mmCIF file of C-alpha atoms in Angstrom:
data_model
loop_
_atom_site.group_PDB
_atom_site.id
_atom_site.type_symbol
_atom_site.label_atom_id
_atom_site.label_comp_id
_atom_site.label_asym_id
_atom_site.label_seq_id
_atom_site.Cartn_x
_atom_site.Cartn_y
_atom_site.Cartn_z
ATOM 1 C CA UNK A 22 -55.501 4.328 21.436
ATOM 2 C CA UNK A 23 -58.575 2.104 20.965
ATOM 3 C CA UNK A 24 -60.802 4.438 21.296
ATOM 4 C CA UNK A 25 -59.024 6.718 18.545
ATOM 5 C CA UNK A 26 -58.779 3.738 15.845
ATOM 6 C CA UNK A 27 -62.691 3.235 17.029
ATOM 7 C CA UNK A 28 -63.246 7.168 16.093
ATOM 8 C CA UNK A 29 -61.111 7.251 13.169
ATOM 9 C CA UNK A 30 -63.268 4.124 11.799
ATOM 10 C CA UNK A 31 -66.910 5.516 12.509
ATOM 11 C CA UNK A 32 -65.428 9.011 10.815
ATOM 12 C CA UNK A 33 -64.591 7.174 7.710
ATOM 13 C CA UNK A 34 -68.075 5.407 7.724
ATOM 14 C CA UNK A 35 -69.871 8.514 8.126
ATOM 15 C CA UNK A 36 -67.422 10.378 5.384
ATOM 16 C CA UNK A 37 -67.928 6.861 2.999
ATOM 17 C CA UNK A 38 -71.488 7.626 3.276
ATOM 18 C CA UNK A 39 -71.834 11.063 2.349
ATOM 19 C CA UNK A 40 -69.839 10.067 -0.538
ATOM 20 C CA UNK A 41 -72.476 7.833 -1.240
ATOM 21 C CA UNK A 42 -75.266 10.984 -0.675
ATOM 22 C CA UNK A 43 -73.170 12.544 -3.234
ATOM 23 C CA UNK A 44 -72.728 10.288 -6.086
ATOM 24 C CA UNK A 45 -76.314 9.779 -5.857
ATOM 25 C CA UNK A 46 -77.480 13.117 -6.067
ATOM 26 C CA UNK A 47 -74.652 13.611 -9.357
ATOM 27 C CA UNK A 48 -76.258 10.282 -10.220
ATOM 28 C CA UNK A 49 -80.150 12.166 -10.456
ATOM 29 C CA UNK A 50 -78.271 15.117 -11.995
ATOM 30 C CA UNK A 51 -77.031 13.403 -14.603
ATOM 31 C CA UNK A 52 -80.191 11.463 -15.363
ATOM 32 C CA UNK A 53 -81.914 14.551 -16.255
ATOM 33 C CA UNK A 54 -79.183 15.857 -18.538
ATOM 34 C CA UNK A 55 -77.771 15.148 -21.974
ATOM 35 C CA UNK A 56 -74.222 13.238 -20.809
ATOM 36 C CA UNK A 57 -73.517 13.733 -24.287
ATOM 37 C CA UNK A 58 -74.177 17.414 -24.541
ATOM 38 C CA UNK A 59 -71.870 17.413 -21.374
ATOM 39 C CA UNK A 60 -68.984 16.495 -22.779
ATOM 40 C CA UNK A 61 -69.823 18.401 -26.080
ATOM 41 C CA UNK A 62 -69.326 21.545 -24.018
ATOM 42 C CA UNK A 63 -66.607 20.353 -21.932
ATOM 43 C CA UNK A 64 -64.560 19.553 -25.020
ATOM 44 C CA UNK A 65 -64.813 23.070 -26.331
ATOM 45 C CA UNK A 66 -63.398 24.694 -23.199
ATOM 46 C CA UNK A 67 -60.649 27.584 -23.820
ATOM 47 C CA UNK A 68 -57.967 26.307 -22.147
ATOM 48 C CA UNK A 69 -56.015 29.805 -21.904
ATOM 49 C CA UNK A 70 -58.998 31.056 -19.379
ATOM 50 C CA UNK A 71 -59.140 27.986 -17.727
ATOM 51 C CA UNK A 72 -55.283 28.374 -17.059
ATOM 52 C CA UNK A 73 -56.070 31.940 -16.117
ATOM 53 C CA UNK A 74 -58.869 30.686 -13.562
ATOM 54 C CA UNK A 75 -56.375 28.010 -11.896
ATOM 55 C CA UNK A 76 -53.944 31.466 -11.337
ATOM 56 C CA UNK A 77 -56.871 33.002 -9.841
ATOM 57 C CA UNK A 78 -57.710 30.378 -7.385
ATOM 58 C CA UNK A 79 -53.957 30.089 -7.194
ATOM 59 C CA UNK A 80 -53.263 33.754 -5.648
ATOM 60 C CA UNK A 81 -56.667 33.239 -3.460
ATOM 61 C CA UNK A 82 -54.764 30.865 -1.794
ATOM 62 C CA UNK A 83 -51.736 32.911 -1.758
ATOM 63 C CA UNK A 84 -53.979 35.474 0.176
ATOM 64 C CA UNK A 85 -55.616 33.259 2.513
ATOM 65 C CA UNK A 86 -51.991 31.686 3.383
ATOM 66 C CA UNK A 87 -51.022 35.215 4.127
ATOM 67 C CA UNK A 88 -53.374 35.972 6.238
ATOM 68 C CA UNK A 89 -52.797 32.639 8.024
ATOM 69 C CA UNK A 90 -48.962 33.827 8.546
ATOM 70 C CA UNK A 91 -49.754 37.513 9.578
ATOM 71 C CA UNK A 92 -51.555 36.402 12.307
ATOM 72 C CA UNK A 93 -49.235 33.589 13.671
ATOM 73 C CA UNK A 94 -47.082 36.432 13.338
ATOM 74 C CA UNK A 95 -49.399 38.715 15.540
ATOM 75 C CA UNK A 96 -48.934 36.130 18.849
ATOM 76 C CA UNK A 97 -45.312 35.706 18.259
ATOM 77 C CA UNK A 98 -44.390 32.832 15.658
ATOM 78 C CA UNK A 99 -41.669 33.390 12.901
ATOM 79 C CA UNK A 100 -42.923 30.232 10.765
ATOM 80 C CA UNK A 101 -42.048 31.650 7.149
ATOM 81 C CA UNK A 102 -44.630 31.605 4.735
ATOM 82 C CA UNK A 103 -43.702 28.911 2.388
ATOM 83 C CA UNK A 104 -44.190 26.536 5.505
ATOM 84 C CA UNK A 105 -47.610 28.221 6.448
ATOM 85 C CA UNK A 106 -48.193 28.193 2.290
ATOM 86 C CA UNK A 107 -48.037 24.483 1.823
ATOM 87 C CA UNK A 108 -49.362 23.547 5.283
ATOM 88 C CA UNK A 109 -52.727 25.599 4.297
ATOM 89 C CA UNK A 110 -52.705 23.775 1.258
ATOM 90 C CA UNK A 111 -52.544 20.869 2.896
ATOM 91 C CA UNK A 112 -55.652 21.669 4.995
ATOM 92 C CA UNK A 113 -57.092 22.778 1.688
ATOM 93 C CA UNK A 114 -56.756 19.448 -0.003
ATOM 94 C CA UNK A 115 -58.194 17.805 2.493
ATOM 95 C CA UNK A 116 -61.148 20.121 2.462
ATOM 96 C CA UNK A 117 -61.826 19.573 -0.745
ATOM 97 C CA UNK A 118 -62.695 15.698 0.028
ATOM 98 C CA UNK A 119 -64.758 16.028 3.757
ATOM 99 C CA UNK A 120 -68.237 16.501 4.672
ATOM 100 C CA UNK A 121 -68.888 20.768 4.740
ATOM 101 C CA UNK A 122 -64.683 21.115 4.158
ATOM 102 C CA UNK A 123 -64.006 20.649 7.852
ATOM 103 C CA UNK A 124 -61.058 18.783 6.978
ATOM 104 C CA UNK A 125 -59.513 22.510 6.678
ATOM 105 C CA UNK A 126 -59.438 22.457 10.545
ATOM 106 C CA UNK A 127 -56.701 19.765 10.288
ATOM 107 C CA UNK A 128 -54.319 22.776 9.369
ATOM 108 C CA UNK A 129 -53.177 23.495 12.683
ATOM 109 C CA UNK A 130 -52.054 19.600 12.801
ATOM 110 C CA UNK A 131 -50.166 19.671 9.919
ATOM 111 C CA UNK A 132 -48.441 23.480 11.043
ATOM 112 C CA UNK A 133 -47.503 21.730 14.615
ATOM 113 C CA UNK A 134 -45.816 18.837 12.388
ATOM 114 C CA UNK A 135 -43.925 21.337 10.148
ATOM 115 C CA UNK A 136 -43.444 24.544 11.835
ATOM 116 C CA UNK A 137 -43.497 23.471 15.359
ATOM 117 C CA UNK A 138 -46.558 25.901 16.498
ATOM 118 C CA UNK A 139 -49.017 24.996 18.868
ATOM 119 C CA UNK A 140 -52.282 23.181 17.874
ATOM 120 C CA UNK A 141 -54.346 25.498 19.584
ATOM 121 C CA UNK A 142 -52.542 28.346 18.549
ATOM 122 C CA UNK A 143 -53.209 27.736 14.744
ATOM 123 C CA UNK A 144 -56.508 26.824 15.628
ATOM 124 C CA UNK A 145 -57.119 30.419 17.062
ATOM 125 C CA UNK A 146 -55.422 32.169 13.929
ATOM 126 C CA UNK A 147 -58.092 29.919 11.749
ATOM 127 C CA UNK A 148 -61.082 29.506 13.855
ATOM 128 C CA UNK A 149 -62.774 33.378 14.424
ATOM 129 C CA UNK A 150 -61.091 34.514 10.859
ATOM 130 C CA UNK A 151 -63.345 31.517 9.757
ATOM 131 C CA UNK A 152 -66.392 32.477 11.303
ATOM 132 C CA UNK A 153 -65.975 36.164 10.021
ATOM 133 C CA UNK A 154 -65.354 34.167 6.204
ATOM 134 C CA UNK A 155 -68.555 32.419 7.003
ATOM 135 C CA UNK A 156 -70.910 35.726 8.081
ATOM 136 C CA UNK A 157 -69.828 37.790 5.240
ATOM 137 C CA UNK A 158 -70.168 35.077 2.896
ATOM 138 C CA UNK A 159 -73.974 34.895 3.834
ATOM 139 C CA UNK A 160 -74.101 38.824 3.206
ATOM 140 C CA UNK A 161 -72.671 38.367 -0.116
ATOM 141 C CA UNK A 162 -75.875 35.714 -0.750
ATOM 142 C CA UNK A 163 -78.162 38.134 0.044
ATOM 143 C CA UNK A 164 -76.568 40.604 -2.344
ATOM 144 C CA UNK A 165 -76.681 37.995 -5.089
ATOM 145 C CA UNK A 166 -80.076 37.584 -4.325
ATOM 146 C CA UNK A 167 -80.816 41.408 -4.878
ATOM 147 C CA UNK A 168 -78.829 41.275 -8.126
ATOM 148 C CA UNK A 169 -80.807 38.253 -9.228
ATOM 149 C CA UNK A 170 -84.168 39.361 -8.755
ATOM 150 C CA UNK A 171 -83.383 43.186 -10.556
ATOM 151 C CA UNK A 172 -82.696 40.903 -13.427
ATOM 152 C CA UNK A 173 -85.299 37.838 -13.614
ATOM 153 C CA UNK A 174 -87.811 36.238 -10.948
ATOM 154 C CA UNK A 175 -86.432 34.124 -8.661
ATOM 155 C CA UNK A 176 -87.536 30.610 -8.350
ATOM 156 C CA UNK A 177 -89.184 29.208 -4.816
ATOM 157 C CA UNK A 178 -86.604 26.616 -5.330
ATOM 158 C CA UNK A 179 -83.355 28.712 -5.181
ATOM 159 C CA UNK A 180 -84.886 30.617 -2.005
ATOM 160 C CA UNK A 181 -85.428 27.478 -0.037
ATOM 161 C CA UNK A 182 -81.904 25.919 -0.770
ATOM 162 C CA UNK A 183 -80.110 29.386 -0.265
ATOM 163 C CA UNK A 184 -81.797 30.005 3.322
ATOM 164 C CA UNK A 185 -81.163 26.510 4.061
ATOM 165 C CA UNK A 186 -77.328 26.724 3.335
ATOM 166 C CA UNK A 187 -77.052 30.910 4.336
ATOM 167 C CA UNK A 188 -78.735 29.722 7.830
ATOM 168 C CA UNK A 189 -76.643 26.957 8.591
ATOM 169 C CA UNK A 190 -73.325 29.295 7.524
ATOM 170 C CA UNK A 191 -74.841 32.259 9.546
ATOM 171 C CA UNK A 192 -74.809 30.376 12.960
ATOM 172 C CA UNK A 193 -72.080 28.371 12.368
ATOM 173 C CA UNK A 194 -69.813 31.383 11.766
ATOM 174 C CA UNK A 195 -72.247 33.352 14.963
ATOM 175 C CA UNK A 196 -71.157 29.970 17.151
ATOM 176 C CA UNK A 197 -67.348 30.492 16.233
ATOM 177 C CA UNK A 198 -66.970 33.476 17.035
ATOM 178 C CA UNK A 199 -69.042 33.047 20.698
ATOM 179 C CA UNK A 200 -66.446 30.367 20.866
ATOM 180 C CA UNK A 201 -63.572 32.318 19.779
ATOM 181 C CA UNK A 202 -64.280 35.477 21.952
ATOM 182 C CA UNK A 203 -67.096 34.674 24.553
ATOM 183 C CA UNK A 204 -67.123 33.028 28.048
ATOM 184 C CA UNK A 205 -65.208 29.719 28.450
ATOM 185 C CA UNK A 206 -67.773 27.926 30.383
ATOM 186 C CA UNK A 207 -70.582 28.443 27.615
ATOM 187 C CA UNK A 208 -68.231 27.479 25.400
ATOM 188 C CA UNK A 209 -66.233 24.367 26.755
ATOM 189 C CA UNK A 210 -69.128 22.390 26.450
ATOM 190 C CA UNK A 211 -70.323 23.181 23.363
ATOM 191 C CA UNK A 212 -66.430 22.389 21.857
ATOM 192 C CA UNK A 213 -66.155 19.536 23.280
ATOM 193 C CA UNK A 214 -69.456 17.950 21.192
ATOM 194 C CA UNK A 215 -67.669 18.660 18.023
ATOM 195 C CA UNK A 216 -65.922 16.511 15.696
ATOM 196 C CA UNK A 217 -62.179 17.886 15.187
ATOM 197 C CA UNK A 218 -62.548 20.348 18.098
ATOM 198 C CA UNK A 219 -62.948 18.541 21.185
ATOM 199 C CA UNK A 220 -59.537 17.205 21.551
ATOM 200 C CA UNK A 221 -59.075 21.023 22.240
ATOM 201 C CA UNK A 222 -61.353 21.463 25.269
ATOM 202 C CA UNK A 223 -58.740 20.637 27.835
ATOM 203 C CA UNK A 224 -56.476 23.549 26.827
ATOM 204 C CA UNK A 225 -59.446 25.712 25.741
ATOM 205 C CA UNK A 226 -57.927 28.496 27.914
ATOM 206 C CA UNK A 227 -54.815 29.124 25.680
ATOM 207 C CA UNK A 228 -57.105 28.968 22.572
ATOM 208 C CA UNK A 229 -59.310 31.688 24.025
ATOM 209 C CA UNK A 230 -56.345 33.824 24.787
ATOM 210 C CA UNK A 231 -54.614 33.475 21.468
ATOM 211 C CA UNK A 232 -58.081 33.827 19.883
ATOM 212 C CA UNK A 233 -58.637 37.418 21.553
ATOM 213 C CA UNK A 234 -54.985 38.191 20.829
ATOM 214 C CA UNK A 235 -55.965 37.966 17.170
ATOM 215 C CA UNK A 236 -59.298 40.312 17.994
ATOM 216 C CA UNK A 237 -57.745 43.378 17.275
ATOM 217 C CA UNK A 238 -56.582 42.029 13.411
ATOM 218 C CA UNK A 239 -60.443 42.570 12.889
ATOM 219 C CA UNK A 240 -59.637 45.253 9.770
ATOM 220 C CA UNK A 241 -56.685 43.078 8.607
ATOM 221 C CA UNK A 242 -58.894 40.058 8.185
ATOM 222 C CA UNK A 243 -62.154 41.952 6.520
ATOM 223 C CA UNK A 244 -59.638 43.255 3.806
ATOM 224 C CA UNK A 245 -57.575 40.074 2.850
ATOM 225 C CA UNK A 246 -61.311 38.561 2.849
ATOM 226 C CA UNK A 247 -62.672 41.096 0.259
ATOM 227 C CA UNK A 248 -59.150 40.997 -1.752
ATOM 228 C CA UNK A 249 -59.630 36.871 -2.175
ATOM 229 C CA UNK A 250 -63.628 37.337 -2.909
ATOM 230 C CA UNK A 251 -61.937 39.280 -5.912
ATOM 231 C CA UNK A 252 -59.367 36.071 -7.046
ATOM 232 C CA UNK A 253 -62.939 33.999 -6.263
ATOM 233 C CA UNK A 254 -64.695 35.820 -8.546
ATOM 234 C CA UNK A 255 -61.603 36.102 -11.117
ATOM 235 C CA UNK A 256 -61.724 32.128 -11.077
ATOM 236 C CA UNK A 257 -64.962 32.074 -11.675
ATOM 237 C CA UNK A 258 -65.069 34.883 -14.252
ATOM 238 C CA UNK A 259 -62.623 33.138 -16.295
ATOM 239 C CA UNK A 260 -63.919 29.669 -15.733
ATOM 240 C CA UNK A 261 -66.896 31.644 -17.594
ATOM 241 C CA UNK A 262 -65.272 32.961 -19.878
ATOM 242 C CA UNK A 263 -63.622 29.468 -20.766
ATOM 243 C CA UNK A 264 -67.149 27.665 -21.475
ATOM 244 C CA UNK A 265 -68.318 30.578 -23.529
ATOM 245 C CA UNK A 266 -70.818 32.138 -20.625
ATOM 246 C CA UNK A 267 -71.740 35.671 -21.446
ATOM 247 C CA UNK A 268 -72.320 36.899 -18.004
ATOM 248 C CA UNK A 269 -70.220 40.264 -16.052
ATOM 249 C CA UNK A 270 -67.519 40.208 -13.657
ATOM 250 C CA UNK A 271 -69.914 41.508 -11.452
ATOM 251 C CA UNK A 272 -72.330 38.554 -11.732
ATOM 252 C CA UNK A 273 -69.968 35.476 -11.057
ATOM 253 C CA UNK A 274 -68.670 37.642 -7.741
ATOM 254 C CA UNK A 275 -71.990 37.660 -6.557
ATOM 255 C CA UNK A 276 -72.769 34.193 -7.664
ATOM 256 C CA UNK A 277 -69.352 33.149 -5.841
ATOM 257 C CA UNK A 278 -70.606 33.118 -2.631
ATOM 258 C CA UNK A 279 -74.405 32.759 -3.175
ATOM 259 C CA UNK A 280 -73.426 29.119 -4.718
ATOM 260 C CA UNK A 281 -70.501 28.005 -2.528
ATOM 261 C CA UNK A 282 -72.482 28.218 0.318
ATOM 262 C CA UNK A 283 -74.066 24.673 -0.114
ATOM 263 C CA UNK A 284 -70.466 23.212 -0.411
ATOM 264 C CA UNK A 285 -70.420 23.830 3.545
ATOM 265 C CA UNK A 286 -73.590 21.710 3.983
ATOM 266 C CA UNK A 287 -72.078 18.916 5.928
ATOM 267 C CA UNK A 288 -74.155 16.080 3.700
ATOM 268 C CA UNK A 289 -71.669 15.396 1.398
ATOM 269 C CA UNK A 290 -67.947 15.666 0.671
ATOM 270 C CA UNK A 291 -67.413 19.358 0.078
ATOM 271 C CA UNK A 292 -71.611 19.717 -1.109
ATOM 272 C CA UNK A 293 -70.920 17.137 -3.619
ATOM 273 C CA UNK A 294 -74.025 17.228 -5.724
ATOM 274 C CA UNK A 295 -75.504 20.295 -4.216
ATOM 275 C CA UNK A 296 -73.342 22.426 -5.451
ATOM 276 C CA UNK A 297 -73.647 21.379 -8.972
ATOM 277 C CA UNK A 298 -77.698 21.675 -8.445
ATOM 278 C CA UNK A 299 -77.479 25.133 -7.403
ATOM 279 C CA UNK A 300 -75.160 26.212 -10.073
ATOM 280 C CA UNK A 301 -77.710 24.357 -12.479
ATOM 281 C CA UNK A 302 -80.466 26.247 -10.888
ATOM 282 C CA UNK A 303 -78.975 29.832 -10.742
ATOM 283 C CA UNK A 304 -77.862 29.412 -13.810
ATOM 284 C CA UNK A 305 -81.033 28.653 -15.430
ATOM 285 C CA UNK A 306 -82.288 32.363 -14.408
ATOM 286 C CA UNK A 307 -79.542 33.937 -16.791
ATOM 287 C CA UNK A 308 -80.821 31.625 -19.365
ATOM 288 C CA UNK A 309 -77.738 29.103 -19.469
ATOM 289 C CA UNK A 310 -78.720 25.603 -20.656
ATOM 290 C CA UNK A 311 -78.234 22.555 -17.565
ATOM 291 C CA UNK A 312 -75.564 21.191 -19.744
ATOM 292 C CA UNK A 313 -73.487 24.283 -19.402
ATOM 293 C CA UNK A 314 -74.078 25.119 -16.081
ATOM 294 C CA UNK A 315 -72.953 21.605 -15.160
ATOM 295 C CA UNK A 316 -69.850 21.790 -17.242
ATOM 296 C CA UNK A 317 -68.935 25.081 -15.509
ATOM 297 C CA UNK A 318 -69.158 23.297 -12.094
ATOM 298 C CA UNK A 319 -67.535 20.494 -12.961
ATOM 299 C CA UNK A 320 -64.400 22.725 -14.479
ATOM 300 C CA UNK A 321 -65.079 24.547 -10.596
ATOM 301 C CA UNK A 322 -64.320 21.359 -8.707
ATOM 302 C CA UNK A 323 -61.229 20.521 -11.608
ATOM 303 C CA UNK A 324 -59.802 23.394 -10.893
ATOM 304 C CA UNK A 325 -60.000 23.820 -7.084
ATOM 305 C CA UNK A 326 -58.412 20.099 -6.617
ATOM 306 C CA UNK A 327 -55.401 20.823 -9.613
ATOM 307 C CA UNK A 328 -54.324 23.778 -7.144
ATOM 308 C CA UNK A 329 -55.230 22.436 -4.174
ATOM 309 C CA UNK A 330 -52.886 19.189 -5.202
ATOM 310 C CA UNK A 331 -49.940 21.640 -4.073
ATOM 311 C CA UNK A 332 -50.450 20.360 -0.433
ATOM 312 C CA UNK A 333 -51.051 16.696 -1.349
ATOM 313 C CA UNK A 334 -47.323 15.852 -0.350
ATOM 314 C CA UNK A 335 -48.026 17.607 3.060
ATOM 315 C CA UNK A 336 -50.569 15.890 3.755
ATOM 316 C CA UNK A 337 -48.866 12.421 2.962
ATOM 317 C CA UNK A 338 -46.695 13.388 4.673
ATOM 318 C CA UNK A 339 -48.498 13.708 7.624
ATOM 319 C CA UNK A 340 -50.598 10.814 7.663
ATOM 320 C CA UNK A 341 -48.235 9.111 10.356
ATOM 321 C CA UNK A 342 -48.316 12.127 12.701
ATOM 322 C CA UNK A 343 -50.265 11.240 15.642
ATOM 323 C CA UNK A 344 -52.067 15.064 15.788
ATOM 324 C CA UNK A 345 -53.437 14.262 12.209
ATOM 325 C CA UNK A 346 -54.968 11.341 13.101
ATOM 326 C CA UNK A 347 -56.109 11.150 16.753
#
């Protein structure tokens, strides 16, 4: 027990202090820019796409819930979907506030709590469809960065802070799969160094054989992915379309993943900062002023936490559960 209160304390020192990293780099951000201008644009948003970018985002999640319940349904659980719904959400919310959104990974938790599964069992149905997320997000960077440079050159800048972020997503999502489907000794001591996972070591066997239960879902998962890149790039699109931003449906899918990457860059809550530099920065190259391309991320992060708010209750509702918190 004392070591868990010890654990839970340095984890919300190291989370307070990305925070910090965060505000400071909105802080430079902001010093550059016009807060005025800011707001001028924000005030003129079109509420109606706005609305119509929350739906997106909304059915996204919808997807990514789904496949969460297929696959509990694939090794044997009858949870219902509106419990896996609004436990996802949950995990979502949560995301939304911790370093590289690992607080997603407190999902399974939160499904043991309300749907009685096994911890490790939701962390198999999460943890290699993750690591596929995280590899093909990387390959739609690298397309972006194609599309970009048929249309403009591309700044030394945006290269070094997308190889930084597609690297870091490429092994991670290479490691989770090892993990997921690979030898247990290579793996149990590489779990058992990470934060969230290696409460799981012990029982690493079951996760392993739920994991490759899930293997043959491989088609399953690629095709909910590319359906919810589609809602991704909808939001976006529409959150776009809201600020006035003359740019294809083509572009902001692209962009999607090229840009979210650097919200998984564990130095801030959810890339705080970073991801409104490299939406600054991209957007520069399509000749959109800072002011805008600010306003557009800050309507991204507005309307990622109104949805995501679904699984606030959830999660309060959690916060006693010993699996949440240990």
């Amino acid at each position: 027990m004392k070591d868990n209160i010890i654990a839970n304390r340095m984890r919300a020192r190291s989370i307070f202090l990305q925070l910090i990293i965060g505000i400071v780099i909105i802080a430079f951000i902001l010093n550059k820019l016009d807060i005025n201008e800011i707001i001028s644009v924000l005030i003129k948003t079109d509420y109606l796409f706005f609305i119509l970018a929350c739906v997106s985002y909304l059915f996204l999640n919808i997807i990514l819930a789904g496949r969460l319940n297929y696959l509990l349904a694939r090794i044997g659980y009858n949870t219902g979907y509106p419990t896996v719904f609004f436990s996802h959400m949950g995990g979502m919310i949560v995301g939304d506030i911790t370093p590289g959104r690992s607080g997603y990974f407190l999902t399974p938790p939160i499904l043991k709590k309300n749907a009685g599964t096994k911890i490790t069992d939701g962390m198999a149905c999460i943890f290699a469809p993750q690591g596929i997320e995280f590899i093909l997000k990387v390959a739609g960077a690298v397309a972006a960065i194609f599309y970009i440079s048929s249309r403009t050159t591309i700044s030394k800048d945006l290269l070094i802070s997308v190889s930084i972020g597609a690297v870091l997503l490429l092994v991670a999502g290479i490691l989770m799969l090892i993990i997921s489907w690979h030898s247990e000794n290579m793996t149990s001591r590489f779990i058992s160094k990470l934060p969230f996972f290696k409460r799981f070591t012990e029982k690493l066997s079951f996760f392993k054989e739920r994991s490759i239960q899930i293997k043959g879902s491989l088609n399953a998962i690629l095709i909910l992915y590319l359906i919810g890149w589609v809602f991704a790039g909808l939001q976006w699109f529409y959150l776009g379309k809201a600020l006035g931003i003359q740019l294809p449906f083509i572009a902001f899918f692209l962009l999607h993943p090229l840009i979210t990457i650097l919200m998984f860059v564990p130095i801030s809550p959810a890339g705080l900062g970073l991801m409104e530099g490299g939406v600054i920065l991209v957007f520069s190259l399509f000749g959109i002023l800072p002011a805008t391309a600010l306003a557009f991320s800050v309507l991204v992060r507005v309307s990622i936490l109104l949805v995501d708010l679904i699984g606030l209750k959830t999660v309060l509702s959690s916060l006693h559960y010993s699996d949440i918190i240990s």
